[in-house]
mmCIF file of C-alpha atoms in Angstrom:
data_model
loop_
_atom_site.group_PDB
_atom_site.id
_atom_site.type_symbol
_atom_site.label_atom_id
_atom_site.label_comp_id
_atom_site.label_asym_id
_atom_site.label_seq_id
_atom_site.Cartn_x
_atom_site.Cartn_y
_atom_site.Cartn_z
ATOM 1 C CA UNK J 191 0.000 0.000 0.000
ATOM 2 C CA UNK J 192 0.916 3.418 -0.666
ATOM 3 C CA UNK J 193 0.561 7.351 -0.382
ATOM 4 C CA UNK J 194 -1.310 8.841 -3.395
ATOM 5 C CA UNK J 195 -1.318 12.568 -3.063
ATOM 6 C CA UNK J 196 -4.333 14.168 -4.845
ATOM 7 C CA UNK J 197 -5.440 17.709 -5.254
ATOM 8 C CA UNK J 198 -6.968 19.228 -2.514
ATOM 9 C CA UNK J 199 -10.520 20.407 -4.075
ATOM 10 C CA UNK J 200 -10.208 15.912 -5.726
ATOM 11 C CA UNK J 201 -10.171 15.343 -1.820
ATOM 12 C CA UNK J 202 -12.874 17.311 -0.945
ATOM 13 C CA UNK J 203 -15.248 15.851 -3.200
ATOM 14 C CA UNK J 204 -13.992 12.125 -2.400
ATOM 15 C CA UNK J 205 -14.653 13.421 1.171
ATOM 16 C CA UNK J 206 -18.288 14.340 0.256
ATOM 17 C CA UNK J 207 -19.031 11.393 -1.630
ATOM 18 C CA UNK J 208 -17.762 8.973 1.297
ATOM 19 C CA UNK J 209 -20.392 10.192 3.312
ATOM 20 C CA UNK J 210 -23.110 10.074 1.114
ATOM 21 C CA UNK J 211 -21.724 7.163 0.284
ATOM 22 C CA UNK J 212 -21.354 5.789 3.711
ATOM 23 C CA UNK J 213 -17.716 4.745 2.505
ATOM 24 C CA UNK J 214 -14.593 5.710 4.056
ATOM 25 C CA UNK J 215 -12.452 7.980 2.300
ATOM 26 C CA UNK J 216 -10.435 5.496 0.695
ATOM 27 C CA UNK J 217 -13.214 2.944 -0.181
ATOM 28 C CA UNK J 218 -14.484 5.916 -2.084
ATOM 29 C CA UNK J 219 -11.013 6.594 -3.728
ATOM 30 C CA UNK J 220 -10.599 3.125 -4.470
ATOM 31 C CA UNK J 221 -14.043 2.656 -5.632
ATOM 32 C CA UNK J 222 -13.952 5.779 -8.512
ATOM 33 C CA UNK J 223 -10.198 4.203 -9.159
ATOM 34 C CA UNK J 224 -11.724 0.865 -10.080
ATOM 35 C CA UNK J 225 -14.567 1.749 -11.804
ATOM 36 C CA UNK J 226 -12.527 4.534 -13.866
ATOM 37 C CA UNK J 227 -9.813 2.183 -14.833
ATOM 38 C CA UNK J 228 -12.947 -0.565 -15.977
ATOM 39 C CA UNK J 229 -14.139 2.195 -18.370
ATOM 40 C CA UNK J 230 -11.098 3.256 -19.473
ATOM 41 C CA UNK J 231 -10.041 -0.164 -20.516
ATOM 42 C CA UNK J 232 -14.000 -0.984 -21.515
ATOM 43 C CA UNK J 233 -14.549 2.379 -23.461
ATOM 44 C CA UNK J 234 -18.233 0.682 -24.794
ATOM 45 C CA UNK J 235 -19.519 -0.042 -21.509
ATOM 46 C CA UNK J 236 -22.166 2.381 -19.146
ATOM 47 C CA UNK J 237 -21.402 2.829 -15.920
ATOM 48 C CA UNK J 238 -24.467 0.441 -15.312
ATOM 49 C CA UNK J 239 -22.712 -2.297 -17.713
ATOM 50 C CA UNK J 240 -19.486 -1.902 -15.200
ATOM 51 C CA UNK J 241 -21.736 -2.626 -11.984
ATOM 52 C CA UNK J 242 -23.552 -5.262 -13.549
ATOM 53 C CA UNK J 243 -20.334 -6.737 -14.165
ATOM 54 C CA UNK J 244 -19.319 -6.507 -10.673
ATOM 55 C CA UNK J 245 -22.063 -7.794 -9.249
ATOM 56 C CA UNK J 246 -22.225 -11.137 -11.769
ATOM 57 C CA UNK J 247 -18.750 -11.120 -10.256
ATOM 58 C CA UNK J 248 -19.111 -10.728 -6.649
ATOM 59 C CA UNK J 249 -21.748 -13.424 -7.381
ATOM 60 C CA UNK J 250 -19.434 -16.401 -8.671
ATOM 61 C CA UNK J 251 -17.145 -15.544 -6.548
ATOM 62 C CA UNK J 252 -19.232 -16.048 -3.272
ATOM 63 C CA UNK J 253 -20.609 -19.296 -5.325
ATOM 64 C CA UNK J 254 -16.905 -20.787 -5.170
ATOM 65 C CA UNK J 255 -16.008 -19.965 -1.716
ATOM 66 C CA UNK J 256 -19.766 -21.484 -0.782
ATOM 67 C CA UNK J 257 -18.684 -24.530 -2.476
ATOM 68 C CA UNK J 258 -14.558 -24.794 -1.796
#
């Protein structure tokens, strides 16, 4: 894990968004990270295609540690 240092006003609106949210701070950093990298590398995709995804993901994934 590291330090990322972001701009202060990119802060304040991760800050706002955590707690509408109800992330922490870096869930919510994380989160926009993920889902911005997804759509950068799936240019086609909605934002609703890229949770769908997740989900369907999150989904099999809980099926195999149910069954291991």
């Amino acid at each position: 894990m590291g330090i990322v240092k972001i701009d202060d006003d990119l802060h304040e609106e991760v800050r706002r968004a955590s707690a509408v949210m109800c992330r922490s701070i870096n869930a919510q950093a994380e989160f926009w990270m993920k889902v911005g990298m997804m759509a950068e590398c799936n240019p086609t995709l909605s934002f609703n295609d890229i949770m769908k995804m997740q989900v369907e993901a999150a989904q099999v994934g809980r099926a195999r540690a149910v069954a291991a």
